[in-house]
XYZ file of C-alpha atoms in Angstrom:
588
model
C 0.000 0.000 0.000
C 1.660 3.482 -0.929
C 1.077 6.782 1.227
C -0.885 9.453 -0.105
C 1.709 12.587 -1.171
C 1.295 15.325 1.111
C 2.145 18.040 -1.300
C -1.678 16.289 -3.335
C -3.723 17.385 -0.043
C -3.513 20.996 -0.259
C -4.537 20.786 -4.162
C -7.492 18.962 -3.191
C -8.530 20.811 -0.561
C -7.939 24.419 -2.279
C -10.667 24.641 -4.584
C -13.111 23.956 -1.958
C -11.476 26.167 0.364
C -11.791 28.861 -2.436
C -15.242 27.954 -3.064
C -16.567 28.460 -0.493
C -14.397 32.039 0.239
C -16.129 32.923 -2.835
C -19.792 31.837 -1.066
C -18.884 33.478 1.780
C -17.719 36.996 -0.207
C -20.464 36.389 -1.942
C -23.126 36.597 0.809
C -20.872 39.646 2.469
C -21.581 41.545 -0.748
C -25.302 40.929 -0.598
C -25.968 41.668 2.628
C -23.838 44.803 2.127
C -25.861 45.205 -1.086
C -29.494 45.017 1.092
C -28.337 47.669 3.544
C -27.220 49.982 1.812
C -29.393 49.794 -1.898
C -33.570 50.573 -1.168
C -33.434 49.516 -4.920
C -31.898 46.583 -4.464
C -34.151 45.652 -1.562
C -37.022 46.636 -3.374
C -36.469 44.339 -6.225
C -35.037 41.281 -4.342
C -38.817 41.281 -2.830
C -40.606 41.930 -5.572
C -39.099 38.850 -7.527
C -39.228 36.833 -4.180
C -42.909 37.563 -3.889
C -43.516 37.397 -7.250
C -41.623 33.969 -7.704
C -43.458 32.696 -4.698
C -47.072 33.462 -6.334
C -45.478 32.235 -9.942
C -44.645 28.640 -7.843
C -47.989 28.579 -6.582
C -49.554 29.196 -9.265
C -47.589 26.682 -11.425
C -47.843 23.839 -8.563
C -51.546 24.597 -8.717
C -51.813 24.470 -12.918
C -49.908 21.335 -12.871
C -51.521 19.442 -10.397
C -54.588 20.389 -12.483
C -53.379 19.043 -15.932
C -51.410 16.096 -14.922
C -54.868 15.060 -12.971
C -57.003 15.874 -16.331
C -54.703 13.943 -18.263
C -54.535 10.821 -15.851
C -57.878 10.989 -15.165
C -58.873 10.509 -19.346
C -56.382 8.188 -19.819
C -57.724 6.145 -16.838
C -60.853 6.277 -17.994
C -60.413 5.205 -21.563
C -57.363 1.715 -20.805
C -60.372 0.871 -17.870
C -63.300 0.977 -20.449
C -60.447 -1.032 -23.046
C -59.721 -3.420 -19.920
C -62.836 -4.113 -19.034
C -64.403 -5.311 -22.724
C -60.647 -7.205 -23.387
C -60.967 -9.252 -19.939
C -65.487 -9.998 -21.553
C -63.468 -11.124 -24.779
C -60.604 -13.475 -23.217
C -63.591 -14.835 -20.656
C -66.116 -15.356 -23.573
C -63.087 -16.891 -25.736
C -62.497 -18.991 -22.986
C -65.825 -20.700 -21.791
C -66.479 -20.973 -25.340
C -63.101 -23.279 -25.967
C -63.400 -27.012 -25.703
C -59.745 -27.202 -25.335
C -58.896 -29.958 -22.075
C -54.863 -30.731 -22.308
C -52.145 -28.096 -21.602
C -51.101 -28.010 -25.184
C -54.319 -26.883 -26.086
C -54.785 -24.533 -23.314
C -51.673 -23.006 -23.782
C -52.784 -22.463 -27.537
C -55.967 -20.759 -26.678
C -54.221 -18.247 -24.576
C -51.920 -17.283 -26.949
C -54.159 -17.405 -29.431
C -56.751 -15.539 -27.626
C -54.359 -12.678 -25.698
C -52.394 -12.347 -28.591
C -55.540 -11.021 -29.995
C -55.798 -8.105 -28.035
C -55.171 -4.515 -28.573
C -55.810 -0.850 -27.416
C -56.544 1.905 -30.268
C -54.512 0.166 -33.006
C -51.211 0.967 -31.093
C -49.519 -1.518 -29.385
C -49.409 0.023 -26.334
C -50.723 -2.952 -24.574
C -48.820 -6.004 -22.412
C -49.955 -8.731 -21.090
C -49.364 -11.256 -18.215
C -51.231 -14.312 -17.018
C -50.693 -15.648 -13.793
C -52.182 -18.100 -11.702
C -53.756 -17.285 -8.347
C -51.884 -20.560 -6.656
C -48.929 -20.735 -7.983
C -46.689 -21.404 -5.238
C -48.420 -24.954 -4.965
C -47.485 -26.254 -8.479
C -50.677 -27.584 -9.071
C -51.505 -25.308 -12.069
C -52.707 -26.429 -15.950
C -50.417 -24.146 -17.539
C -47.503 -22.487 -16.198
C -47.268 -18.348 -16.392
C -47.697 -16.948 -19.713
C -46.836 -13.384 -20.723
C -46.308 -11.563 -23.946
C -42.761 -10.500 -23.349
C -39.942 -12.680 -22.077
C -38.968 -9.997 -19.421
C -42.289 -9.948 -17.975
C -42.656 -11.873 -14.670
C -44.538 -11.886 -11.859
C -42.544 -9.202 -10.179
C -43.901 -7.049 -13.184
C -47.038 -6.866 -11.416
C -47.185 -5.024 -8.164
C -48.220 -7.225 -5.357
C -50.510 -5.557 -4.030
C -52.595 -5.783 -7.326
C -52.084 -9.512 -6.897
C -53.107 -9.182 -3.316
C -56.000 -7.657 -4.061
C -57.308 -10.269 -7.159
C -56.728 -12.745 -4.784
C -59.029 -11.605 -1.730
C -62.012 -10.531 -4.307
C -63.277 -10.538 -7.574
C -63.465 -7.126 -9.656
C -61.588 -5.216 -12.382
C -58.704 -3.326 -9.931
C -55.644 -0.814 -11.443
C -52.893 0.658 -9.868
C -49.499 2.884 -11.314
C -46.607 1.711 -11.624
C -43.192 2.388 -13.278
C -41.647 -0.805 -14.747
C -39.366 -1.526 -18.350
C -41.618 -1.515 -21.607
C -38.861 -2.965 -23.545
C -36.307 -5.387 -23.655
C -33.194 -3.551 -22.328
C -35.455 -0.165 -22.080
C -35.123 2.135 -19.885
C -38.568 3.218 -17.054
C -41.914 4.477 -18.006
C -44.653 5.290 -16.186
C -47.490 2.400 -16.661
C -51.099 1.338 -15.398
C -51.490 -2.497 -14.686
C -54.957 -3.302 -14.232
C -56.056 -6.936 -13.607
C -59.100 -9.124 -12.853
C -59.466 -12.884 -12.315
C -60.239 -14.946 -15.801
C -61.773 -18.803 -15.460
C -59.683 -20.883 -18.037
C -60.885 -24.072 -17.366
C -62.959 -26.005 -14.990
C -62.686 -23.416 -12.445
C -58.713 -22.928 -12.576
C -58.682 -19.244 -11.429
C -55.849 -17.216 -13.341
C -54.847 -13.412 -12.842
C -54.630 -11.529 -16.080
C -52.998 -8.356 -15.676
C -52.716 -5.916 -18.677
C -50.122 -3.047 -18.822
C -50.995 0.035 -20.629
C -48.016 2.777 -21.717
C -48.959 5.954 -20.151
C -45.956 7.674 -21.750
C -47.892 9.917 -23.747
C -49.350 11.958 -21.437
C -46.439 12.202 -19.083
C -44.630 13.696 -22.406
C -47.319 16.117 -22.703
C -47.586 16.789 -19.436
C -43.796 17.531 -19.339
C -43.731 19.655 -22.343
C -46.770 21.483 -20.581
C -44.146 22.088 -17.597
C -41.723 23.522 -19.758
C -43.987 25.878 -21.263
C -44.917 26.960 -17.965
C -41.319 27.179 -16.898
C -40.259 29.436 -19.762
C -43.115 31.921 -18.951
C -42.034 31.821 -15.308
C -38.755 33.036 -16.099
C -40.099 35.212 -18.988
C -42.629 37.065 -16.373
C -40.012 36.982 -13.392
C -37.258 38.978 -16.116
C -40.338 41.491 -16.882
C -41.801 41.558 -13.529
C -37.954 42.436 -12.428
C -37.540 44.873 -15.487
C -40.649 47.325 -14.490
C -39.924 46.968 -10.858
C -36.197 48.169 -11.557
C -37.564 51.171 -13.746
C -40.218 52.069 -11.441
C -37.984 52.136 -8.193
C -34.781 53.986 -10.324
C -37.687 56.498 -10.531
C -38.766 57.266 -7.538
C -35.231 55.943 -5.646
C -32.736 58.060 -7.683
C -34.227 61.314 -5.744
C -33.876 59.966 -3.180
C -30.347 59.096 -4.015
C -29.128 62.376 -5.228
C -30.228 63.963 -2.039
C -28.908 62.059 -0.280
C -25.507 62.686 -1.886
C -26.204 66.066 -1.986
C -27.099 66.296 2.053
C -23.433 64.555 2.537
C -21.956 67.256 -0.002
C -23.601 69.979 2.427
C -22.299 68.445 5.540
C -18.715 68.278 4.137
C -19.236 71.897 3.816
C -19.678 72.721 -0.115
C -22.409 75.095 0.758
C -23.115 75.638 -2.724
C -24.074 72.308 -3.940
C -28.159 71.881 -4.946
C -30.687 69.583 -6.263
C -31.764 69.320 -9.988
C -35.172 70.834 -10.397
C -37.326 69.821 -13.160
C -40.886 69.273 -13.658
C -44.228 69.888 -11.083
C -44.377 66.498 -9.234
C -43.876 65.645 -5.615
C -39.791 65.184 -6.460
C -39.386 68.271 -7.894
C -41.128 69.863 -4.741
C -39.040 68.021 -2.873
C -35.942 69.181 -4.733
C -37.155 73.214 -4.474
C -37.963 72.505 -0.279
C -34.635 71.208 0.122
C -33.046 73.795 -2.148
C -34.637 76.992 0.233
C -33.815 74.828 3.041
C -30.456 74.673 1.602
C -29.975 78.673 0.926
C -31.419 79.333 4.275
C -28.972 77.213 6.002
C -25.958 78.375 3.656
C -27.308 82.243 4.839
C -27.392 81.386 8.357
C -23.509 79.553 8.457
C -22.378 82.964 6.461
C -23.795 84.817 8.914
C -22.645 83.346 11.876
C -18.982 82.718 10.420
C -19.118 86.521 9.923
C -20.029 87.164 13.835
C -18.273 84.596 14.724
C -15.163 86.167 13.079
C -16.099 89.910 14.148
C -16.510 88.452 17.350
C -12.934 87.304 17.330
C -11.081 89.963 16.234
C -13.082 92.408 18.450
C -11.515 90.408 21.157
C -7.987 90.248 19.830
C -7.841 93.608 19.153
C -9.624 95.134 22.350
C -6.939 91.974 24.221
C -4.051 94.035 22.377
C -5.417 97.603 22.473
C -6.244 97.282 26.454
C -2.599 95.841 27.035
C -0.761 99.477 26.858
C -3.385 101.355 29.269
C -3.077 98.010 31.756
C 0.479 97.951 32.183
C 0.071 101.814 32.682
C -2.823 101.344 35.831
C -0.856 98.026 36.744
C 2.579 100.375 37.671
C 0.200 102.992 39.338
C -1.097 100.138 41.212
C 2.198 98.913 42.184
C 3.442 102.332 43.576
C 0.324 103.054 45.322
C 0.105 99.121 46.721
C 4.017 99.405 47.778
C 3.155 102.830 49.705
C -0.011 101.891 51.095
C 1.753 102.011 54.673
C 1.595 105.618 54.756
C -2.098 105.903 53.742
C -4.866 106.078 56.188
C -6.955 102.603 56.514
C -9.293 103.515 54.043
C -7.144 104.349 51.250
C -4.686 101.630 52.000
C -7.358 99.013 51.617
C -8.890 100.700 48.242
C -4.546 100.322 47.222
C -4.644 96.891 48.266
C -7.884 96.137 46.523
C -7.030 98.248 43.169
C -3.495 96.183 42.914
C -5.558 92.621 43.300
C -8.152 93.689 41.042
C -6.088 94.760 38.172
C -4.125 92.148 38.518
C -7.306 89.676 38.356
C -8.047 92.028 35.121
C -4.560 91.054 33.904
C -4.866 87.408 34.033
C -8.530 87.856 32.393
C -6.908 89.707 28.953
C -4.247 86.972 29.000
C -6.725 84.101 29.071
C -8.608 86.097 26.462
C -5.704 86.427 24.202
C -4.709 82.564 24.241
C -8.509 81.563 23.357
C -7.938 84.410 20.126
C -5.184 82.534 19.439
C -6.532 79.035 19.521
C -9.271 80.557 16.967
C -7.010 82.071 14.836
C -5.286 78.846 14.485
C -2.099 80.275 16.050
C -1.603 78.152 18.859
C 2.007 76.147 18.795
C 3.578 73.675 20.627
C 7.526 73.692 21.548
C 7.667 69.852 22.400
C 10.336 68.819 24.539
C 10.481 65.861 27.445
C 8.727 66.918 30.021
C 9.013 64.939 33.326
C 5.584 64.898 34.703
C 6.535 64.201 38.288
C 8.228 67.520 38.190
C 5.820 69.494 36.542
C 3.214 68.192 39.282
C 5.357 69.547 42.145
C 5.906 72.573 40.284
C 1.979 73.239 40.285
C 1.383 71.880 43.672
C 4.209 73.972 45.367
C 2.346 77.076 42.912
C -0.796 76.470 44.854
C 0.351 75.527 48.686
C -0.917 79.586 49.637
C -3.900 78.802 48.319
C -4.205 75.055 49.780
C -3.477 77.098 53.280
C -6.230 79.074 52.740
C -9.407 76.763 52.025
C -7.928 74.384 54.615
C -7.057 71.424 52.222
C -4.120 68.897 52.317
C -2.639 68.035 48.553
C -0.867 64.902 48.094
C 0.772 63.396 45.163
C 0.169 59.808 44.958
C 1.467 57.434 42.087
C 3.467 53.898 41.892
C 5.979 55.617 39.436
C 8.916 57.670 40.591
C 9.365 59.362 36.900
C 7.395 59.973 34.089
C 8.550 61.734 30.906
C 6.350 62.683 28.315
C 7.350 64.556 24.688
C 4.864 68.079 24.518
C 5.135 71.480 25.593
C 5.818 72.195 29.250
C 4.285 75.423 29.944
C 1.032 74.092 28.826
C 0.935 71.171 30.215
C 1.553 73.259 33.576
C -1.231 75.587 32.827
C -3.950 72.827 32.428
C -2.561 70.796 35.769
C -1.995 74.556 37.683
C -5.936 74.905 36.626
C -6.998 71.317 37.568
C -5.444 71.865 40.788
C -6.723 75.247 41.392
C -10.477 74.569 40.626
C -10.055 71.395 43.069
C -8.817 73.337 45.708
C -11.842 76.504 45.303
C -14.602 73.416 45.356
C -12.732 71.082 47.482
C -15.023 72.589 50.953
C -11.456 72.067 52.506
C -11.199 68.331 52.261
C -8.388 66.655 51.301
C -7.341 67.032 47.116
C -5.515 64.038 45.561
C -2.900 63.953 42.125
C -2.305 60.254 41.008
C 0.087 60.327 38.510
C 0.030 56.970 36.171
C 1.290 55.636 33.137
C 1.360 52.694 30.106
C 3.208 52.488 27.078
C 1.364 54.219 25.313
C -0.356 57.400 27.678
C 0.663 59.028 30.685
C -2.098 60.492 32.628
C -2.874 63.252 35.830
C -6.144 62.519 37.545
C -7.024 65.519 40.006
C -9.368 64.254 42.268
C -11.289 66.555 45.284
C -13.640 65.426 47.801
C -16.198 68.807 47.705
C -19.604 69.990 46.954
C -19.199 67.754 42.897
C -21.407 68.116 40.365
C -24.208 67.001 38.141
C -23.951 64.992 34.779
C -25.571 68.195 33.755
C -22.733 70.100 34.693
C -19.799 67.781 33.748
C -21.441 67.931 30.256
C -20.603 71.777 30.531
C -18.124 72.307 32.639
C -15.458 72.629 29.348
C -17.436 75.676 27.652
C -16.609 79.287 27.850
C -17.322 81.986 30.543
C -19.856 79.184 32.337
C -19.426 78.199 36.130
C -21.561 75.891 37.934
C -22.538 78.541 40.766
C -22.058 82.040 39.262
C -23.849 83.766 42.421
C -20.967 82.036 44.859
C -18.431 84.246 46.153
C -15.259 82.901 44.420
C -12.290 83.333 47.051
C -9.416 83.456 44.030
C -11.526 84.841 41.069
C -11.864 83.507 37.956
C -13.047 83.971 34.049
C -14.816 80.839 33.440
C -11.851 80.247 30.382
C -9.390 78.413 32.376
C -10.912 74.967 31.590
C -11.706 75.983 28.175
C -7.889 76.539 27.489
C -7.025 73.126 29.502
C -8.628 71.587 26.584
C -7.562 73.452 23.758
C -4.316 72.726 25.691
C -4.869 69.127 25.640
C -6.329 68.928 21.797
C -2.714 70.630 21.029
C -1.280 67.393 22.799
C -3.117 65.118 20.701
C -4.822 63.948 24.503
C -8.243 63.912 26.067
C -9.600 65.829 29.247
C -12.378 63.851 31.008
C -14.323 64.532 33.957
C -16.444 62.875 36.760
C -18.705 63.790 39.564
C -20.904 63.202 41.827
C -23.277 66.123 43.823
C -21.684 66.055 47.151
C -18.824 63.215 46.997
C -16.549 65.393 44.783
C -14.859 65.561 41.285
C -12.076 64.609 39.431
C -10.506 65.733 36.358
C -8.036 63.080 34.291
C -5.701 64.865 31.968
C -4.460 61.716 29.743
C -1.199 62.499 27.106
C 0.285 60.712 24.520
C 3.997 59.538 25.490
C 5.582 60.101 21.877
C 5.513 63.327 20.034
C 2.825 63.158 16.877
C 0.966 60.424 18.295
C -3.184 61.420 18.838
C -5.122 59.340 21.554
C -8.021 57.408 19.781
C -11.069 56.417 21.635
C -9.545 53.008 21.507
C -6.814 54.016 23.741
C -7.716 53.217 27.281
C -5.835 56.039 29.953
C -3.318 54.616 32.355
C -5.520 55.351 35.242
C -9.255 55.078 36.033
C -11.622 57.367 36.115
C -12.486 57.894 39.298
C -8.747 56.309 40.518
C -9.219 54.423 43.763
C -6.267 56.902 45.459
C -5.817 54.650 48.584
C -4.188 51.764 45.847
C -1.597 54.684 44.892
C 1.302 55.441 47.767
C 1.603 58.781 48.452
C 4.607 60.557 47.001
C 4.366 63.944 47.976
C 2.020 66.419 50.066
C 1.630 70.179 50.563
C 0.179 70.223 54.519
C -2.270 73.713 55.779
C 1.214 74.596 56.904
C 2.121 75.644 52.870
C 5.397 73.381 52.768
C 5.539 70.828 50.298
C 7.442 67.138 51.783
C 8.412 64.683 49.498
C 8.295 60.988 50.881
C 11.088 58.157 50.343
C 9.157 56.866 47.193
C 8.947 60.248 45.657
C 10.964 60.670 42.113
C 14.692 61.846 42.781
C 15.317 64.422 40.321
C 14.450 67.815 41.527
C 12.033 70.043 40.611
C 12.822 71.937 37.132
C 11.069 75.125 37.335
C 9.215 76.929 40.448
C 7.030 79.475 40.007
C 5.875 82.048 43.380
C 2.195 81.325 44.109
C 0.195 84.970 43.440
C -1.377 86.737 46.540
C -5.120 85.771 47.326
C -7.094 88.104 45.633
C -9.810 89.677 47.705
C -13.742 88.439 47.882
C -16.728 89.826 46.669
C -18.018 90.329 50.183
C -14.892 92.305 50.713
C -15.608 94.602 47.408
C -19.155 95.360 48.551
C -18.220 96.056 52.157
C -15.580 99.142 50.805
């Protein structure tokens, strides 16, 4: 016995393997082809529908014609039977013939006799009804040598033998000699040949003819099947490329309008429901082109009206800002009264100072002027930068901050003085709403992402407000008196700031169990965080997992602990003096 080769089995098995890549591309394209084509969905059901009621209605003709047909022929070989088995009964009592010689003549004699419509479409058999026992005057006769007494079905035989009668039944046996199957009908009674010897004589009639007519009828009703199935699918194509290809070419249009080509509009002809449709969405069109002119043209008043008032307030500022700074430095020798209006005129423009800064950066982030100056930035350093910036202010609310990661260093490639602003304003808004609880920093990173999660315990906030808490000028209490001030930009910038970076800015909160604020950074310069890209921490961060690294205590010093990073700060920057309250403005 020889091995199979192993280099045969992949050549047998590949064009299956291909076969059925092409079924399975094949059904991919269809199902692609249903969702996204009305027309094609439109005609796949009409043909299926239609080829359903075509099947029904064939299965329903045929049954009809083959029974017609059947039920005539029937009719006519039983009226033929039943006058041949008179004529061989007749022939037979009438026969003096005794010995088997002479018996066996008068059958032949007499059976060969027979025939149907001129057309020899007639065979017989005779059998007799016991002859298992051998007792019989004559052995089987038939009129063909390959017709035996399997011919006849036995339940025919069956039948003869439990009563008298003139009984048919179908069957499907060889006509010729060496011939291949045709449909038949044996029918068969019981004949007396002599002295009460009981024989079964079974004649088999050629239905042939009418199963060729019936099949020809079939294919006639095939061909206009497929005939009405290629019209039915012809109209229904024309009729939905009608009514779909409006639908189509607004549709492309709408996409056109949402990439922005403004000017793009729907063919208009004739007075029918489409071409309303085309003029409706053609005014709809203008009006919405009209409005998006308009608004680009505020929108871009609106922005250089605040560049240029930014730039044309910064001479006079710096002017009142060094009157403020000699009267604030000489406010000893003033009387109470006009030392606290120096006091409160040096905090206040310098609150109006940080406002036209803020408002210059967000002019520059719509002009598109915003750069970065990437460079590696060591996180850990940047964080104590920020939290060492805002220990005055951490001794004033009452809070403890603490650094808490499982890194000791964490470099990052993007610009370090913005990635300082957006921590130094995560920190600062945790610290104004923290209600003097404690205020967390986890530091964590992957791969991939380095992230900051700022997380306070104070009053929180609503989905409501999380969902807002990024846009311009809004705060989530405006009637509560802020203790450090504020222009309701500084989270706006964070994420500008971040959308520089190629990171994301997410917040959570909860009314009365605090917020938190997860600045999350791409490690490699060029790189852009996907939605994919899962952040190195959680959002809430469970803080207790995280050991603490460093902490600013109500004391103002900031104490690094034995697991915090061991390079040194880079930059410091002095904290700015509390600016006064509201309440205190009122009250002079």
């Amino acid at each position: 016995m020889t091995l199979p080769d192993a280099a045969a089995a992949p050549r047998r098995s590949g064009p299956a393997h291909a076969a059925t890549r092409r079924l399975r591309l094949g059904r991919l394209l269809l199902a692609r082809r249903w969702r996204q084509s009305l027309q094609f969905r439109a005609i796949a059901v009409s043909l299926s529908l239609t080829a359903l009621a075509f099947f029904v209605t064939f299965s329903f003709l045929s049954h009809q014609i083959a029974d017609r047909l059947f039920t005539e022929r029937r009719d006519q070989v039983l009226a033929s039977a039943t006058a041949d088995f008179e004529q061989v009964q007749d022939s037979f009592d009438a026969s003096d013939a005794s010995d088997r010689d002479e018996l066996q003549a008068l059958v032949a004699s007499t059976l060969g006799s027979l025939s149907v419509d001129g057309a020899a479409t007639e065979r017989w058999i005779l059998l007799p009804m016991d002859f298992t026992s051998g007792q019989t005057l004559i052995p089987a006769q038939s009129q063909s040598p390959w017709m035996t007494s399997s011919t006849v079905p036995q339940e025919l035989q069956e039948r003869l033998a439990e009563q008298d009668g003139v009984f048919w039944q179908p069957a499907s046996v060889r006509m010729t000699e060496n011939g291949d199957e045709a449909p038949v009908v044996v029918v068969g009674t019981v004949v007396d040949l002599y002295q009460n010897s009981r024989y079964g004589l079974y004649l088999v009639y050629d239905f042939s003819e009418p199963q060729r007519t019936l099949d020809a009828m079939h294919a006639v009703l095939l061909l206009s099947v497929v005939v009405l199935l290629l019209l039915v699918g012809a109209i229904v194509w024309y009729v939905t490329r009608e009514v779909v290809r409006p639908v189509s070419t607004t549709a492309r249009v709408a996409e056109q309008l949402a990439d922005g080509d403004l000017g793009v509009r729907m063919p208009v002809s004739g007075s029918h429901e489409v071409a309303r449709l085309a003029r409706s969405f053609n005014r709809m069109a203008d009006s919405l082109q009209d409005q998006i002119t308009q608004l680009e043209q505020l929108s871009s008043m609106q922005r250089t009206f605040v560049s240029d008032v930014s730039h044309e307030l910064r001479t006079p500022l710096t002017t009142v800002r060094m009157a403020a700074e000699v009267l604030f430095n000489a406010r000893d020798d003033f009387d109470p009264v006009n030392r606290r209006s120096a006091e409160l005129l040096y905090h206040q423009v310098d609150r109006f100072d940080s406002l036209l800064a803020d408002l210059l950066e967000i002019s520059r982030f719509d002009a598109g002027a915003a750069r970065l100056e990437v460079a590696g930035v060591e996180l850990f350093s940047v964080v104590h930068d920020v939290v060492e910036a805002a220990a005055p202010l951490a001794v004033s609310s009452g809070s403890t901050v603490r650094v808490r990661s499982e890194l000791s260093r964490c470099t990052v490639q993007g610009d370090r003085r913005r990635i300082e602003r957006i921590l130094r304003n995560l920190v600062v808004n945790a610290l104004e709403h923290g209600e003097g609880r404690p205020v967390e920093v986890v530091v964590g990173a992957s791969d991939v992402a380095a992230a900051v999660a700022v997380r306070d315990h104070g009053i929180g906030m609503t989905e409501e407000d999380a969902a807002k808490v990024f846009n311009r000028f809004w705060r989530a209490d405006p009637a509560r008196a802020r203790t450090t001030g504020g222009t309701g930009l500084g989270l706006a910038i964070a994420t500008e700031d971040t959308r520089l970076h190629g990171g994301r800015l997410d917040v959570w909160g909860a009314p009365g169990d605090g917020a938190c604020f997860r600045l999350t950074l791409p490690r490699t310069r060029g790189r852009r965080l996907v939605p994919d890209d899962a952040s190195p921490l959680e959002l809430p961060p469970d803080v207790l997992a995280y050991p603490e690294t460093a902490a600013v205590t109500r004391t103002g010093s900031l104490a690094l602990t034995s697991a915090a990073p061991t390079a040194p700060p880079e930059q410091s920057s002095t904290a700015p003096a509390a600016a006064p309250t509201d309440v205190e403005e009122e009250r002079l």
